[in-house]
Amino acid sequence: MKRRNGLFWLLLLHALFYCLTACTDYEAAPRAADTGQSPLAARIAGQEIRLEKIDNALQLALYDLAEMQYGLRVGRIYELADKNNHKKAVEILLPVPVPPRIDLSSKSRLFRGNPKAPITISVFCSFQSPHCKSIQPVLRRLAERYRGWTRQAHLDFPLKFHKEGVQAAHAARCAAEQGGYWKYHDALYVQTPRLDGKLYLALAQRLQLDGARFQHCIKDADIRSKVLKDRKMAMDLGLKNVPVVLINGLYLKGSRTFEQYAYWVDRELHSMGVSTGEKYVWRDSNGINDRDLPFTTLPLALVGVSESSAEENSKGLIEVEQTRAQYFTLGQQLLPNVSLLRLHRRFAVIDHHGSLEKLPLKGEMATDIPLTDSHQQSEAARQRIEQPLGPGTGRLIEPSGVLTLGQAWLRKQLAQRELLEAKFTEAALAVEGHHLLRLEGIADSEFFNGLGLQENDVLLRVNDSWVHSGQNTLWEALTSGQIIDVTFMRKGLPYRLQYVVEELGYFEGDPDQGRD
């Protein structure tokens, strides 16, 4: 009996094997490995549809799903680790899903940063989007961390429910016609989402743009069509919301942290053979914009510049530590870990321990409202500003925006200082034995609106000083020639803005005058 049962099972297994290899319809369809084609996904009216064709049309959505899946898995890993009190001993071995790469033309784009940078950070955004506003500090931090390695481009994607989105983008392009695109770009995001028709001309005037030319441009249908062309491109790519950031084309949707963007910048640099933290070497000065570098605080004075058609023969007449001025050539050491890197007609660029700083021609800053075009405080000043209670204490927030203030505009506003001071009233909160100051009656104030301040904002600090009924250092700061950090409370939340005072004629004669 047992022998007959064993024979039965042997025959059954043989039949099943035969059916799997010969009795099914699957064998009729060639396998992808045999043909080199992607798997067959479907037939529509007899026409074969391959999986590759389906996935190509859905690559962005499929990546979003893959990223969501990765996030869920990592979250579950940390839940397990936390449950067993091993959260600090987690090592994630899951491969990070690689974003699809979208090819974009860089033709006619206005870049912030090194125009010859190997990495382009393209940002699809709407000026009316609070989410786009929120990533501006992150983008500025990326530009600083990867100085020389990256350049940023803004692509207009005003969503249809952003009533001022198209007009704001149009206005920014009109500012670009006069060389003020990035300053106007930053100013718009400080005002977001409070955008309206009156604002656009006011911002142009604060930046000392030609008002008549700006207003004429605002009516130009061709400029508007360029904004709509960008939006159509975004929609054709399958984008639906903002922000979307492309790092050399790598697609990253939604607001991200600095670390998430930096991860992909580092990956791109590594693929080029660049090590993490490696400094960018400026190989030539053609097209380099050195005007946004911070002024040096070192004991140096540029007395004169001797230019030569051969750059290596150019010399700077420099006083070092108040000694008699002598000529220095490019690459020559000025102080320990400080060397002369580049020369321009009105300033020099020095390499200070790996950081680039600007040394202005002596006498160029002697104006009634001194100049600055730096977006960076010194490390010591930054620490005092961000940690007002001392080292090791809680840090204040990063600046949410940087505003450029035209010197002529500022001088005109400060002529009414007594009227402006009257807008400050005492708030309930106190510090250093004095009441903090709140702004009242500024809804129609060109000055306070130009600073990005609103009704009932409570000022906390200007640079590293508290603002209260006993002292208000805002006025002195605006005429100090230094970058100005202002921290304030709005509806119970802290905000921080930076102001840069600039005289537009400072680079008079420069062929790129006024260009960003």
Coordinates of N, CA, C and O in Angstrom, one line a residue, residues 5 21 58 81 96 142 158 173 185-187 190 193 197 213 254 267 271 329 344 370 377 389 394 428 439 446 461 485:
N5 N 1.1 4.4 -2.7 CA 1.0 5.8 -2.4 C 2.2 6.6 -2.8 O 2.0 7.8 -3.3
T21 N 5.6 24.1 -16.9 CA 6.5 24.4 -18.0 C 5.9 24.3 -19.3 O 6.4 24.9 -20.3
L58 N 5.6 58.1 -15.1 CA 5.2 58.2 -13.6 C 6.4 58.4 -12.8 O 6.3 58.2 -11.5
A81 N 14.2 50.5 17.8 CA 15.3 50.8 18.6 C 15.0 51.6 19.9 O 15.5 51.3 21.0
V96 N 19.2 54.6 0.1 CA 18.4 55.8 -0.1 C 17.9 55.8 -1.6 O 18.7 55.7 -2.5
L142 N 23.0 77.0 2.0 CA 23.7 76.1 1.0 C 24.7 77.0 0.2 O 25.8 76.5 -0.1
P158 N 4.1 80.1 -10.3 CA 3.0 80.6 -9.5 C 1.8 79.7 -9.6 O 1.3 79.5 -10.7
R173 N 11.1 90.1 -12.7 CA 11.7 90.1 -14.0 C 11.9 91.5 -14.5 O 12.9 91.8 -15.2
H185 N 14.0 89.8 -5.6 CA 13.6 88.4 -5.2 C 13.6 88.3 -3.7 O 12.6 87.8 -3.1
D186 N 14.7 88.7 -3.0 CA 14.8 88.6 -1.5 C 13.7 89.4 -0.9 O 13.1 89.1 0.1
A187 N 13.5 90.7 -1.4 CA 12.6 91.6 -0.8 C 11.1 91.1 -0.9 O 10.4 91.2 0.0
V190 N 10.5 88.5 1.8 CA 10.3 89.1 3.1 C 8.8 89.5 3.3 O 8.3 89.3 4.4
P193 N 3.3 86.4 2.7 CA 2.4 86.3 1.5 C 1.6 87.6 1.3 O 0.7 87.7 0.5
G197 N -0.6 95.1 -5.5 CA -0.1 96.0 -6.6 C 0.7 97.2 -6.1 O 1.6 97.6 -6.8
R213 N 10.7 103.4 -15.8 CA 11.1 102.3 -16.6 C 10.5 101.0 -16.0 O 10.0 100.1 -16.7
G254 N 9.0 69.5 -2.1 CA 8.6 70.0 -0.8 C 9.7 70.6 0.0 O 10.9 70.6 -0.4
R267 N 26.7 64.3 -2.7 CA 26.8 63.2 -3.6 C 27.2 63.6 -5.0 O 28.0 62.9 -5.7
S271 N 30.7 62.5 -6.9 CA 30.8 61.9 -8.3 C 31.8 62.6 -9.2 O 32.2 62.0 -10.2
T329 N 51.9 91.3 -4.8 CA 51.4 90.6 -6.0 C 50.5 89.5 -5.6 O 50.4 89.1 -4.5
H344 N 40.7 94.2 -8.0 CA 39.7 94.9 -8.8 C 40.1 96.4 -8.7 O 41.0 96.8 -7.9
P370 N 27.9 105.0 5.7 CA 28.9 104.1 5.2 C 28.2 102.9 4.5 O 27.1 102.6 4.7
Q377 N 27.8 88.3 9.0 CA 28.4 88.9 10.2 C 29.7 88.1 10.5 O 29.9 87.0 10.0
L389 N 22.3 85.5 25.6 CA 22.5 85.2 27.0 C 23.8 84.6 27.2 O 24.1 84.1 28.3
G394 N 20.6 79.1 24.5 CA 19.8 78.8 23.3 C 20.1 79.8 22.2 O 20.4 81.0 22.4
A428 N 4.2 95.6 26.9 CA 4.0 95.1 28.3 C 5.3 94.4 28.8 O 5.7 94.6 30.0
L439 N 5.6 98.6 17.6 CA 5.3 99.5 16.5 C 3.8 99.7 16.3 O 3.0 98.7 16.3
E446 N 6.1 104.1 4.6 CA 7.0 103.6 3.6 C 8.3 103.0 4.3 O 8.8 102.0 3.8
R461 N 15.9 92.9 19.5 CA 17.3 93.2 19.4 C 17.7 93.8 18.1 O 17.1 93.5 17.0
D485 N 21.3 93.2 11.8 CA 20.4 92.1 12.2 C 19.3 92.7 13.1 O 19.6 93.3 14.2

